[in-house]
Amino acid sequence: MSDSLLQFRNISKSYYGNSVLANINFDVRKGEIHALIGENGAGKSTLMNILFGMPVITGTGGYEGDVLIDGEKISFKSPHEAMYAGIGMVHQEFMLIPGYSITENIKINREITTPNPVSRIFGKRLETLDMASMNADARKALDKLDMNIEEFTQVAGLPVGHMQFVEIAREIDKTGIKILVFDEPTAVLTESEAQNLLAAVKRLAAKGIGIIFISHRLDEIISVADRVTILRDGELVATKDIKDTNAVEIAALMIGRKVAIDRVQSDRRRISDEIILSLKDLHVGMPGEMVRGIDLDIRKGEIVGIGGLAGQGKLGIANGIMGTYPARGDVVFNGKPMILGDPRAAMASGMGFVSEDRKGVGLLLNESIELNIAFTAMQVGNKFLKQGGPFRFQDDDGIRKHALKMIKDLDIRCESPVQHAGSLSGGNQQKVCVARALTQDPVFLFVSEPTRGIDIGAKKLILDLLLKLNEEEGMTIVMTSSELAELRSICDRIVIVCEGKVEGVLPPDASDAEFGLMMSGSRGGKTEDSPERSADHG
Amino acid sequence: MDGLNRNSNGAGSWILENLVTIIFVAFTLFGFMVSSGVSVGYFFSELSSRVFRNSFLVLSLIIPVLAGLGLNFGIVIGAMSGQVAIAIARYFEMGGLSGLLFCFAVAMVAAAFCGYFTGKLYNKTRGQEMIASLIVGFFANGIYQFLFLFVVGVIIAVPATHPMIKPDGIGIRMTVDLVPVKQGGLKYALDNIYQIPFVHALLIVAVGLLLLLAVRYWLNIRKGRSYLNSPLSLVVNGGLCLAIAGVAIHAMVTKSPLMMVRKVPVVTGLLIIGLCVFTVLIMKTKLGQDFRSVGQSQHTAEVSGINVDRTRIIATMISTVLASWGQIIYLQNMGTLNTYNAHTQIGMFSVAALLVGGASTSKAGITHAIFGTILFNAMFIMSPEIGQSLFGQAILGEYFRTFMVYGVIGVALGIHVWKANKKSRIMVE
Amino acid sequence: MAEMNGNGNNLARASRNLLGDIGLPTVIIAVFWVLTLVAGHFVGISMSTLVSDTIKRAGMNGILVLAMVPAIQSGTGPNFALPIGIVCGLLGLVTAIEMDLTGMTWLLTSFALALPLAAAVGYGYGKLMNAVKGSEMTIATYTGFSIVALMCLAWLMIPFRNPKMGWFIGKGLRETIQLDAVGGAQILNNFLLFTVGDVIVPTGLLLTFAFFAFLVWLFFRSKLGIAISAGGINPKFAQAAGLNIDRNRVLANVVSTILGAIGIIVYSQSYGYAQLYTAPLMMAFPAVAAILIGGATASRAKVSHVVIGVVLFQGLLTTALPVANEIFVGTDLSEIMRMIIQNGIILYALTQVKRGVQ
């Protein structure tokens, strides 16, 4: 361990009593590429936030354990201290100013200046920029990365792959850079750009820089990393030498089996052969969750799960069909082609949607529970209305009666139906969202991240509720979730989405490794399209 | 795909971007066509004195634009600071160059103080700076009036016999005569230091610009930055300079009506050029680079360790101080202090002038400011003439130019926001 | 994480609710008003005159303030382009004079003429506001200014011949038109007017204000009104619920513009004069200030805010004028105070806005 550049010793972190990292021991050696892999919420970002002294950590009571650089204990109070200590980060979303030249971006807030008469009186900030030296530095950094592009080119017109390199150049231009963190660096790159990047990462490591490589792409990790550390639910599952492991093992370790799947089966369910919803080449422009051509058929009475890692596009599907984000493609519902981009039409045709963004899209937080429940049915379905002159007014009695019924049926814990939705607990808020969707009497329900931010007891209630709706009303349900365990507990089949496309479909009892590989885009129904992504690569 | 689109609507977007400028050029030319009453001598006399009077104020708007604050209507606060300084100087009967320097010093302190708080306010109203800057101007006007109408007289005892105090001893008069510099006052304290004929100034400026262009071109080549050079713009700009120089020489030789144009104040001109140089130079410093970084992306600047709030406050302070000096230059030329009106329109007129020059809420330079000031004031001189000759009513022209001021600002801002919104619209890949 | 933010919000909301029901600015202005009233009492100003004037001025400004409600509720923000509605109202008013109408016929015709005009113009204005989302307030202000300046040209060129409103020489309309001449001055105020002691109650004026306030209140209880409000509170929610937010915003601005037009007619009859040319230029600001004083924010407003705000703001201004003149002879403190309070409250509201393009 003596050659360790960076060490995490027994790191634990909790937010307001919720443990998000427990007892992590992790180290990076000089010149090593250390991959970090884990599902969303496994603790990767928290670990990096600790390393960088981000306000989100320092402002919430810090962390337990020690971080050591070159054997010395450190504790950064701000990202700048981390920067001065030689730690750099290449962000997934570029931190570049489009209107600036490459040099200006590389040198932002680290500009080289020369004194002038005015600055001698009024201070360093009025020193003149030394563009020539700045350009020379930028050139040097770009050369290290084998980038032939001119350093005075404006960033705005560059291809994405080049922008990534400018980010890297900015980090390595910082004097004394020791550790460089790459956060999903290839997510936005084309295949060849990604290959270039990986080569550059290797070159940097060969220069003695310690590299933390966060990625979900197993094949990349296998091809570039020296060691890999797998995190799961805030715990370190294993650290392995790449040569001693393979993609299948990593995938299995990453998924793990969190809870015993207690699949509730019932003979009352009726899944017909009739296809109720058919998607062909669906594209959805949802920022951060782009869908790039989905083909999928859903049968009447099914519960279909949509899984995949964050940012891969699984959330975009429901949003595109329900019209909350622009979409294109052929969608046939109940035998009729749908016009995309029209939430009203989608709802009128019998679809309901419980959004993943409960507080943003799902609820009017400062309005009453009863209005939240009745709102869509009133606006779209013209329920709960009574005529008064030229206007139609809300039917308070009708709304109240219905809300009370829903509160009873779904067991919404509240003081009264006029309580503000914002004051409910997460689970009960979610039930209000479901209640609103049900008020429209849908035959088909999209539920996205139904248990996000909800405690365990409430999770079970929500899942049971969905199952009950499916059994008793014959409602077709498409559930999108980041939690594989909950998909596996009630779904008939699970569609895994990766990079905006269907990577494959698995039965709920498929093995962890199968899920893991598919979520990392390393194996699946489309192997013939991308042979270089196949599992036997490593 | 993208490039294709850009090419296909290149002409359209160029027109859209320069719509305001085009309208103004067309309007002024139209004015010359329809109105026979305007002599060249009168027009250029008016224009040159207006340009010398207003340029400094317009230039003071540039730095906030570059720092991402948008158009700082709050320069009226600077203008008020300047007027406070002038009022103090006038009260103690200071005049001449020393009085003027006293005004500059007092105004700087007052404006820096006000600018600091204005900057803080802008930081609290992020994203709504422009409406905030407009309203804060109105707000400050209330405080200014409180100061001049109530504090002076009620709280600070002043002799009712003083020529600038109202007869009842409370408050400052509506108009205060600044007393010509020859009698120890502030009127023309700057302008009268040294004056030269208009055509001489024209010739000097044209030749100066030509030299500047050449030197810059040559320096860029020598320092290996030839990528910054554009032969086309050199030819166009150089040609323009040559043309102006030619006109000036022709006027001198033939004694054309241009020789009748009022003389030009050299020191005022030098101050304006000085401010241009200052604006260019400060943008080449670390502070200037920080202005630009903050202006382009507050988020990236913040992440890179730039103190965004502080940088924005500094930009606002600089702008406010420059505006206070600009107002002093303006008033010494006017010769009277219109105590409660002189500053109220300054913000909008200056902003309109800058926009007419082709600037927007996110881009502005000294060329926009100077060109805009010239064009805007040309329109200002011409519109009563157009009203007179087309409709027989000069007042129509005056209403029309008020409409142009508001309209220009509205259209320029509207187009900018509309384009920004269009760009940020989410698309399917 | 989301959950924790939520808890923080809940806390913040709870603490805001404590103050929110009354609102700090409201309290400050109310206290200030009471203080001036007390001071007025001691310097011997007739309280009944002050109360009468307050009632009258609150009534005549009320509908203009009411025009803020739909705009704010729809998410467009305070209608800084109120002058647009105002010039529509004035146009209706002078057209009715040109038609040689008098008295109630004149008033009702003014309404009838102004209404479709304001609806049409408001529609265009609403469309504009949709195109410049995020910077509505700035653009609205300059749109309002531009229209007023443009109307200055129109007032001068309009080929109306009625001598009651023309200049004695030359073309165009007068700056101030006396409504006495058409029997329109205080026509609403005098309807069922009665006095309690020395306090004059302009029943007709108050009834008109109450009527429109009730209409607006009712409107926001209707299906459409609820939809408009939802779009303002949470556009993402409204869009997901299948509402056409853009159309609703346009509708709200149409309503706002119509209220502005009606508001100025009611205002003018009470004032006794119709003021043309640059008079409407700054009229949006006191209206915005009033509703903010009443407890509204740049994104949330209720009819109760209008009533509270217009009474407090106009009450304070009405009281401050004679009181200040009495205490500090020879100063114009009340106008200064109006500028500081009016613009101060708008600035305060702006610091609470948390959105915009950048």
mmCIF file of N, CA, C and O in Angstrom, chain B residues 189-247:
data_model
loop_
_atom_site.group_PDB
_atom_site.id
_atom_site.type_symbol
_atom_site.label_atom_id
_atom_site.label_comp_id
_atom_site.label_asym_id
_atom_site.label_seq_id
_atom_site.Cartn_x
_atom_site.Cartn_y
_atom_site.Cartn_z
ATOM 1 N N ALA B 189 -16.476 73.908 -18.925
ATOM 2 C CA ALA B 189 -15.191 73.813 -18.236
ATOM 3 C C ALA B 189 -14.257 72.846 -18.937
ATOM 4 O O ALA B 189 -13.044 72.998 -18.907
ATOM 5 N N LEU B 190 -14.837 71.843 -19.573
ATOM 6 C CA LEU B 190 -14.027 70.856 -20.274
ATOM 7 C C LEU B 190 -13.914 71.237 -21.759
ATOM 8 O O LEU B 190 -12.840 71.228 -22.339
ATOM 9 N N ASP B 191 -15.040 71.597 -22.323
ATOM 10 C CA ASP B 191 -15.094 71.830 -23.759
ATOM 11 C C ASP B 191 -14.221 73.000 -24.200
ATOM 12 O O ASP B 191 -13.639 72.987 -25.278
ATOM 13 N N ASN B 192 -14.175 74.025 -23.341
ATOM 14 C CA ASN B 192 -13.497 75.239 -23.770
ATOM 15 C C ASN B 192 -11.989 75.221 -23.598
ATOM 16 O O ASN B 192 -11.328 76.190 -23.900
ATOM 17 N N ILE B 193 -11.451 74.126 -23.074
ATOM 18 C CA ILE B 193 -10.000 74.092 -22.857
ATOM 19 C C ILE B 193 -9.273 74.265 -24.179
ATOM 20 O O ILE B 193 -8.362 75.062 -24.318
ATOM 21 N N TYR B 194 -9.703 73.491 -25.169
ATOM 22 C CA TYR B 194 -9.074 73.612 -26.477
ATOM 23 C C TYR B 194 -10.056 73.132 -27.527
ATOM 24 O O TYR B 194 -10.671 72.085 -27.382
ATOM 25 N N GLN B 195 -10.241 73.920 -28.578
ATOM 26 C CA GLN B 195 -11.181 73.519 -29.615
ATOM 27 C C GLN B 195 -10.537 73.614 -30.981
ATOM 28 O O GLN B 195 -9.692 74.486 -31.211
ATOM 29 N N ILE B 196 -10.936 72.720 -31.845
ATOM 30 C CA ILE B 196 -10.427 72.782 -33.219
ATOM 31 C C ILE B 196 -11.605 72.665 -34.173
ATOM 32 O O ILE B 196 -12.660 72.165 -33.801
ATOM 33 N N PRO B 197 -11.422 73.118 -35.418
ATOM 34 C CA PRO B 197 -12.522 73.008 -36.385
ATOM 35 C C PRO B 197 -12.926 71.551 -36.623
ATOM 36 O O PRO B 197 -12.108 70.641 -36.518
ATOM 37 N N PHE B 198 -14.197 71.369 -36.945
ATOM 38 C CA PHE B 198 -14.774 70.043 -37.136
ATOM 39 C C PHE B 198 -14.016 69.216 -38.160
ATOM 40 O O PHE B 198 -13.684 68.054 -37.919
ATOM 41 N N VAL B 199 -13.733 69.839 -39.309
ATOM 42 C CA VAL B 199 -13.093 69.059 -40.383
ATOM 43 C C VAL B 199 -11.696 68.619 -39.986
ATOM 44 O O VAL B 199 -11.259 67.527 -40.350
ATOM 45 N N HIS B 200 -11.007 69.453 -39.217
ATOM 46 C CA HIS B 200 -9.676 69.040 -38.754
ATOM 47 C C HIS B 200 -9.804 67.785 -37.894
ATOM 48 O O HIS B 200 -9.055 66.817 -38.041
ATOM 49 N N ALA B 201 -10.779 67.842 -36.975
ATOM 50 C CA ALA B 201 -10.996 66.694 -36.102
ATOM 51 C C ALA B 201 -11.316 65.462 -36.934
ATOM 52 O O ALA B 201 -10.811 64.369 -36.675
ATOM 53 N N LEU B 202 -12.153 65.666 -37.946
ATOM 54 C CA LEU B 202 -12.539 64.563 -38.819
ATOM 55 C C LEU B 202 -11.306 63.928 -39.454
ATOM 56 O O LEU B 202 -11.134 62.706 -39.458
ATOM 57 N N LEU B 203 -10.452 64.787 -39.947
ATOM 58 C CA LEU B 203 -9.244 64.319 -40.617
ATOM 59 C C LEU B 203 -8.358 63.564 -39.641
ATOM 60 O O LEU B 203 -7.870 62.467 -39.923
ATOM 61 N N ILE B 204 -8.178 64.158 -38.456
ATOM 62 C CA ILE B 204 -7.309 63.520 -37.462
ATOM 63 C C ILE B 204 -7.845 62.145 -37.074
ATOM 64 O O ILE B 204 -7.107 61.157 -37.018
ATOM 65 N N VAL B 205 -9.156 62.088 -36.807
ATOM 66 C CA VAL B 205 -9.751 60.807 -36.403
ATOM 67 C C VAL B 205 -9.594 59.777 -37.505
ATOM 68 O O VAL B 205 -9.198 58.632 -37.263
ATOM 69 N N ALA B 206 -9.859 60.190 -38.755
ATOM 70 C CA ALA B 206 -9.774 59.247 -39.872
ATOM 71 C C ALA B 206 -8.359 58.717 -40.014
ATOM 72 O O ALA B 206 -8.139 57.499 -40.125
ATOM 73 N N VAL B 207 -7.387 59.618 -39.978
ATOM 74 C CA VAL B 207 -5.994 59.190 -40.127
ATOM 75 C C VAL B 207 -5.583 58.322 -38.942
ATOM 76 O O VAL B 207 -4.932 57.276 -39.100
ATOM 77 N N GLY B 208 -6.019 58.750 -37.754
ATOM 78 C CA GLY B 208 -5.692 57.981 -36.546
ATOM 79 C C GLY B 208 -6.214 56.561 -36.633
ATOM 80 O O GLY B 208 -5.497 55.600 -36.350
ATOM 81 N N LEU B 209 -7.447 56.454 -37.046
ATOM 82 C CA LEU B 209 -8.052 55.125 -37.159
ATOM 83 C C LEU B 209 -7.318 54.269 -38.183
ATOM 84 O O LEU B 209 -7.061 53.085 -37.958
ATOM 85 N N LEU B 210 -6.973 54.921 -39.279
ATOM 86 C CA LEU B 210 -6.274 54.217 -40.351
ATOM 87 C C LEU B 210 -4.950 53.653 -39.823
ATOM 88 O O LEU B 210 -4.616 52.478 -40.042
ATOM 89 N N LEU B 211 -4.231 54.501 -39.078
ATOM 90 C CA LEU B 211 -2.960 54.067 -38.500
ATOM 91 C C LEU B 211 -3.185 52.899 -37.549
ATOM 92 O O LEU B 211 -2.465 51.902 -37.566
ATOM 93 N N LEU B 212 -4.220 53.050 -36.724
ATOM 94 C CA LEU B 212 -4.530 52.019 -35.740
ATOM 95 C C LEU B 212 -4.767 50.681 -36.427
ATOM 96 O O LEU B 212 -4.228 49.645 -36.028
ATOM 97 N N LEU B 213 -5.571 50.736 -37.494
ATOM 98 C CA LEU B 213 -5.880 49.513 -38.240
ATOM 99 C C LEU B 213 -4.604 48.863 -38.758
ATOM 100 O O LEU B 213 -4.375 47.661 -38.586
ATOM 101 N N ALA B 214 -3.781 49.693 -39.347
ATOM 102 C CA ALA B 214 -2.556 49.187 -39.955
ATOM 103 C C ALA B 214 -1.641 48.587 -38.903
ATOM 104 O O ALA B 214 -1.117 47.481 -39.052
ATOM 105 N N VAL B 215 -1.476 49.329 -37.804
ATOM 106 C CA VAL B 215 -0.558 48.860 -36.763
ATOM 107 C C VAL B 215 -1.057 47.531 -36.183
ATOM 108 O O VAL B 215 -0.284 46.600 -35.970
ATOM 109 N N ARG B 216 -2.368 47.453 -35.961
ATOM 110 C CA ARG B 216 -2.909 46.229 -35.367
ATOM 111 C C ARG B 216 -2.689 45.035 -36.306
ATOM 112 O O ARG B 216 -2.288 43.961 -35.886
ATOM 113 N N TYR B 217 -2.919 45.298 -37.596
ATOM 114 C CA TYR B 217 -2.745 44.243 -38.586
ATOM 115 C C TYR B 217 -1.304 43.752 -38.583
ATOM 116 O O TYR B 217 -1.015 42.556 -38.534
ATOM 117 N N TRP B 218 -0.426 44.730 -38.554
ATOM 118 C CA TRP B 218 0.993 44.403 -38.623
ATOM 119 C C TRP B 218 1.444 43.674 -37.349
ATOM 120 O O TRP B 218 2.166 42.678 -37.399
ATOM 121 N N LEU B 219 0.948 44.151 -36.193
ATOM 122 C CA LEU B 219 1.315 43.533 -34.919
ATOM 123 C C LEU B 219 0.855 42.079 -34.870
ATOM 124 O O LEU B 219 1.583 41.200 -34.401
ATOM 125 N N ASN B 220 -0.351 41.848 -35.354
ATOM 126 C CA ASN B 220 -0.886 40.492 -35.341
ATOM 127 C C ASN B 220 -0.019 39.562 -36.160
ATOM 128 O O ASN B 220 0.256 38.436 -35.768
ATOM 129 N N ILE B 221 0.424 40.057 -37.312
ATOM 130 C CA ILE B 221 1.286 39.222 -38.159
ATOM 131 C C ILE B 221 2.592 38.959 -37.441
ATOM 132 O O ILE B 221 3.079 37.831 -37.376
ATOM 133 N N ARG B 222 3.141 40.025 -36.845
ATOM 134 C CA ARG B 222 4.449 39.889 -36.237
ATOM 135 C C ARG B 222 4.420 38.932 -35.047
ATOM 136 O O ARG B 222 5.349 38.181 -34.795
ATOM 137 N N LYS B 223 3.319 38.994 -34.295
ATOM 138 C CA LYS B 223 3.246 38.152 -33.100
ATOM 139 C C LYS B 223 2.698 36.762 -33.403
ATOM 140 O O LYS B 223 2.373 35.999 -32.508
ATOM 141 N N GLY B 224 2.575 36.474 -34.707
ATOM 142 C CA GLY B 224 2.107 35.134 -35.058
ATOM 143 C C GLY B 224 0.646 34.910 -34.747
ATOM 144 O O GLY B 224 0.229 33.808 -34.409
ATOM 145 N N ARG B 225 -0.125 35.981 -34.774
ATOM 146 C CA ARG B 225 -1.556 35.809 -34.520
ATOM 147 C C ARG B 225 -2.355 36.248 -35.741
ATOM 148 O O ARG B 225 -3.376 36.919 -35.623
ATOM 149 N N SER B 226 -1.835 35.910 -36.900
ATOM 150 C CA SER B 226 -2.471 36.414 -38.128
ATOM 151 C C SER B 226 -3.892 35.870 -38.272
ATOM 152 O O SER B 226 -4.680 36.395 -39.036
ATOM 153 N N TYR B 227 -4.202 34.821 -37.487
ATOM 154 C CA TYR B 227 -5.566 34.296 -37.565
ATOM 155 C C TYR B 227 -6.596 35.328 -37.094
ATOM 156 O O TYR B 227 -7.773 35.213 -37.345
ATOM 157 N N LEU B 228 -6.108 36.358 -36.352
ATOM 158 C CA LEU B 228 -7.029 37.395 -35.897
ATOM 159 C C LEU B 228 -7.331 38.408 -36.994
ATOM 160 O O LEU B 228 -8.241 39.213 -36.866
ATOM 161 N N ASN B 229 -6.535 38.395 -38.036
ATOM 162 C CA ASN B 229 -6.698 39.402 -39.082
ATOM 163 C C ASN B 229 -7.745 38.994 -40.112
ATOM 164 O O ASN B 229 -7.886 37.818 -40.424
ATOM 165 N N SER B 230 -8.465 39.989 -40.581
ATOM 166 C CA SER B 230 -9.388 39.723 -41.677
ATOM 167 C C SER B 230 -9.144 40.775 -42.736
ATOM 168 O O SER B 230 -9.422 41.946 -42.531
ATOM 169 N N PRO B 231 -8.534 40.349 -43.859
ATOM 170 C CA PRO B 231 -8.199 41.324 -44.911
ATOM 171 C C PRO B 231 -9.422 42.095 -45.388
ATOM 172 O O PRO B 231 -9.353 43.292 -45.650
ATOM 173 N N LEU B 232 -10.570 41.411 -45.425
ATOM 174 C CA LEU B 232 -11.777 42.051 -45.937
ATOM 175 C C LEU B 232 -12.156 43.248 -45.077
ATOM 176 O O LEU B 232 -12.377 44.354 -45.565
ATOM 177 N N SER B 233 -12.196 43.005 -43.752
ATOM 178 C CA SER B 233 -12.619 44.107 -42.885
ATOM 179 C C SER B 233 -11.579 45.216 -42.891
ATOM 180 O O SER B 233 -11.892 46.394 -42.735
ATOM 181 N N LEU B 234 -10.290 44.842 -43.096
ATOM 182 C CA LEU B 234 -9.258 45.877 -43.193
ATOM 183 C C LEU B 234 -9.544 46.774 -44.382
ATOM 184 O O LEU B 234 -9.508 48.002 -44.277
ATOM 185 N N VAL B 235 -9.875 46.149 -45.502
ATOM 186 C CA VAL B 235 -10.138 46.926 -46.718
ATOM 187 C C VAL B 235 -11.362 47.820 -46.515
ATOM 188 O O VAL B 235 -11.339 49.014 -46.809
ATOM 189 N N VAL B 236 -12.423 47.243 -45.966
ATOM 190 C CA VAL B 236 -13.659 48.009 -45.787
ATOM 191 C C VAL B 236 -13.431 49.178 -44.823
ATOM 192 O O VAL B 236 -13.734 50.331 -45.130
ATOM 193 N N ASN B 237 -12.869 48.852 -43.640
ATOM 194 C CA ASN B 237 -12.646 49.908 -42.644
ATOM 195 C C ASN B 237 -11.656 50.953 -43.140
ATOM 196 O O ASN B 237 -11.859 52.153 -42.968
ATOM 197 N N GLY B 238 -10.580 50.461 -43.762
ATOM 198 C CA GLY B 238 -9.583 51.383 -44.288
ATOM 199 C C GLY B 238 -10.194 52.290 -45.343
ATOM 200 O O GLY B 238 -9.961 53.508 -45.351
ATOM 201 N N GLY B 239 -11.008 51.690 -46.198
ATOM 202 C CA GLY B 239 -11.670 52.472 -47.238
ATOM 203 C C GLY B 239 -12.541 53.554 -46.650
ATOM 204 O O GLY B 239 -12.529 54.707 -47.087
ATOM 205 N N LEU B 240 -13.286 53.178 -45.603
ATOM 206 C CA LEU B 240 -14.154 54.149 -44.939
ATOM 207 C C LEU B 240 -13.345 55.307 -44.389
ATOM 208 O O LEU B 240 -13.694 56.479 -44.562
ATOM 209 N N CYS B 241 -12.233 54.974 -43.704
ATOM 210 C CA CYS B 241 -11.386 56.014 -43.128
ATOM 211 C C CYS B 241 -10.867 56.937 -44.219
ATOM 212 O O CYS B 241 -10.879 58.162 -44.073
ATOM 213 N N LEU B 242 -10.413 56.321 -45.298
ATOM 214 C CA LEU B 242 -9.882 57.116 -46.408
ATOM 215 C C LEU B 242 -10.960 58.050 -46.959
ATOM 216 O O LEU B 242 -10.709 59.221 -47.231
ATOM 217 N N ALA B 243 -12.177 57.501 -47.068
ATOM 218 C CA ALA B 243 -13.271 58.303 -47.594
ATOM 219 C C ALA B 243 -13.525 59.521 -46.699
ATOM 220 O O ALA B 243 -13.676 60.655 -47.174
ATOM 221 N N ILE B 244 -13.552 59.277 -45.385
ATOM 222 C CA ILE B 244 -13.793 60.379 -44.447
ATOM 223 C C ILE B 244 -12.686 61.424 -44.557
ATOM 224 O O ILE B 244 -12.929 62.629 -44.629
ATOM 225 N N ALA B 245 -11.450 60.900 -44.592
ATOM 226 C CA ALA B 245 -10.318 61.824 -44.723
ATOM 227 C C ALA B 245 -10.451 62.631 -46.007
ATOM 228 O O ALA B 245 -10.207 63.844 -46.028
ATOM 229 N N GLY B 246 -10.860 61.948 -47.064
ATOM 230 C CA GLY B 246 -11.032 62.620 -48.345
ATOM 231 C C GLY B 246 -12.060 63.735 -48.258
ATOM 232 O O GLY B 246 -11.836 64.862 -48.708
ATOM 233 N N VAL B 247 -13.198 63.428 -47.628
ATOM 234 C CA VAL B 247 -14.245 64.429 -47.467
ATOM 235 C C VAL B 247 -13.703 65.632 -46.707
ATOM 236 O O VAL B 247 -13.931 66.789 -47.067
#
